[in-house]
């Protein structure tokens, strides 16, 4: 969209004067496609061809933003070669690998479209779903149409651990994240503008996207499976801990109530021992029970201090106000 400066009411403006009254030409594409790259070189050309074909079916102006998240392969070279034949391709090269979700936020902050389509470029989320997202968005009064897997991809372990992850998160957190959500989603410009205001060092994108609000509706889609995943059990446990402590104070309440319960039980037991001693003359002994009690209390103390420590660490990191990511260079063709 080209925006011209308005003329004063009742004043005729000649061609030359009108040219001088133009403050600037602002090109706003109807659609921005945002994706990130990490070890993505084998998929990029196919992804580009398929997503462009889908955008052309819609007949709308567009831009395609690739964010290189410190990919160790030649993903950057591949997409720069694509850019030579398509000036609508924009490449954001981050200085190192900051993580998938942070790279996504960087790409979204640069998107200028009236609508923004977010999708991974590894072809697990078919680019051909763009038409379905666009249709649902146009038919609904909403700001986001997000993808939801019809059935969770992967083997039994990935499906089971993924299900447990979201059930635990939704139970412990103050917001509810849809289970089996996908990165693929179509968003309004105002939603994206609100989303990128979240500058969190520890970033769980599913929680942030839900916390932003607005009317969001699901679209059931099929997500393909490449056969491998980088999300091991260790990474999932770490992600769960990080996600819960970013969106909930319930673990801290757990620490309080646990401490209160242990103290209450210990106080009642102490009264019972005193009662036995002075009423029935029963001596207080039992080194085994004492040792077990010490280990139990010690373990609870360490657990509670650990939970508090996680929150303190998050506050420590966030107060540094470090940038979420660092851009090394932006490759853009100016027509």
mmCIF file with all atom_site columns, C-alpha atoms in Angstrom, residues 102 105 196-204 208 242 245-247 309-325:
data_model
loop_
_atom_site.group_PDB
_atom_site.id
_atom_site.type_symbol
_atom_site.label_atom_id
_atom_site.label_alt_id
_atom_site.label_comp_id
_atom_site.label_asym_id
_atom_site.label_entity_id
_atom_site.label_seq_id
_atom_site.pdbx_PDB_ins_code
_atom_site.Cartn_x
_atom_site.Cartn_y
_atom_site.Cartn_z
_atom_site.occupancy
_atom_site.B_iso_or_equiv
_atom_site.pdbx_formal_charge
_atom_site.auth_seq_id
_atom_site.auth_comp_id
_atom_site.auth_asym_id
_atom_site.auth_atom_id
_atom_site.pdbx_PDB_model_num
ATOM 1  C CA . UNK A 1 102 ? 13.890 -16.007 20.229 1.00 0.00 ? 102 UNK A CA 1
ATOM 2  C CA . UNK A 1 105 ? 10.363 -13.138 17.880 1.00 0.00 ? 105 UNK A CA 1
ATOM 3  C CA . UNK A 1 196 ? 6.838  -8.595  20.237 1.00 0.00 ? 196 UNK A CA 1
ATOM 4  C CA . UNK A 1 197 ? 6.573  -6.323  23.286 1.00 0.00 ? 197 UNK A CA 1
ATOM 5  C CA . UNK A 1 198 ? 7.332  -9.386  25.424 1.00 0.00 ? 198 UNK A CA 1
ATOM 6  C CA . UNK A 1 199 ? 11.086 -9.207  25.985 1.00 0.00 ? 199 UNK A CA 1
ATOM 7  C CA . UNK A 1 200 ? 11.720 -12.222 28.172 1.00 0.00 ? 200 UNK A CA 1
ATOM 8  C CA . UNK A 1 201 ? 15.116 -13.829 28.584 1.00 0.00 ? 201 UNK A CA 1
ATOM 9  C CA . UNK A 1 202 ? 13.509 -17.200 29.297 1.00 0.00 ? 202 UNK A CA 1
ATOM 10 C CA . UNK A 1 203 ? 11.043 -17.555 26.466 1.00 0.00 ? 203 UNK A CA 1
ATOM 11 C CA . UNK A 1 204 ? 8.270  -20.138 26.187 1.00 0.00 ? 204 UNK A CA 1
ATOM 12 C CA . UNK A 1 208 ? 3.552  -15.888 25.613 1.00 0.00 ? 208 UNK A CA 1
ATOM 13 C CA . UNK A 1 242 ? 11.483 -23.005 32.627 1.00 0.00 ? 242 UNK A CA 1
ATOM 14 C CA . UNK A 1 245 ? 8.438  -20.825 36.535 1.00 0.00 ? 245 UNK A CA 1
ATOM 15 C CA . UNK A 1 246 ? 7.952  -18.188 33.818 1.00 0.00 ? 246 UNK A CA 1
ATOM 16 C CA . UNK A 1 247 ? 4.157  -18.237 33.999 1.00 0.00 ? 247 UNK A CA 1
ATOM 17 C CA . UNK A 1 309 ? 16.666 -20.376 43.513 1.00 0.00 ? 309 UNK A CA 1
ATOM 18 C CA . UNK A 1 310 ? 15.165 -20.874 40.050 1.00 0.00 ? 310 UNK A CA 1
ATOM 19 C CA . UNK A 1 311 ? 12.920 -17.857 40.508 1.00 0.00 ? 311 UNK A CA 1
ATOM 20 C CA . UNK A 1 312 ? 15.760 -15.744 41.887 1.00 0.00 ? 312 UNK A CA 1
ATOM 21 C CA . UNK A 1 313 ? 17.950 -16.736 38.930 1.00 0.00 ? 313 UNK A CA 1
ATOM 22 C CA . UNK A 1 314 ? 15.220 -15.662 36.488 1.00 0.00 ? 314 UNK A CA 1
ATOM 23 C CA . UNK A 1 315 ? 14.931 -12.295 38.227 1.00 0.00 ? 315 UNK A CA 1
ATOM 24 C CA . UNK A 1 316 ? 18.724 -11.940 38.163 1.00 0.00 ? 316 UNK A CA 1
ATOM 25 C CA . UNK A 1 317 ? 18.948 -12.625 34.431 1.00 0.00 ? 317 UNK A CA 1
ATOM 26 C CA . UNK A 1 318 ? 15.945 -10.464 33.516 1.00 0.00 ? 318 UNK A CA 1
ATOM 27 C CA . UNK A 1 319 ? 17.199 -7.438  35.443 1.00 0.00 ? 319 UNK A CA 1
ATOM 28 C CA . UNK A 1 320 ? 20.316 -7.348  33.278 1.00 0.00 ? 320 UNK A CA 1
ATOM 29 C CA . UNK A 1 321 ? 18.104 -6.182  30.373 1.00 0.00 ? 321 UNK A CA 1
ATOM 30 C CA . UNK A 1 322 ? 20.222 -7.985  27.837 1.00 0.00 ? 322 UNK A CA 1
ATOM 31 C CA . UNK A 1 323 ? 18.866 -8.093  24.272 1.00 0.00 ? 323 UNK A CA 1
ATOM 32 C CA . UNK A 1 324 ? 16.806 -11.155 23.420 1.00 0.00 ? 324 UNK A CA 1
ATOM 33 C CA . UNK A 1 325 ? 18.973 -11.661 20.343 1.00 0.00 ? 325 UNK A CA 1
#
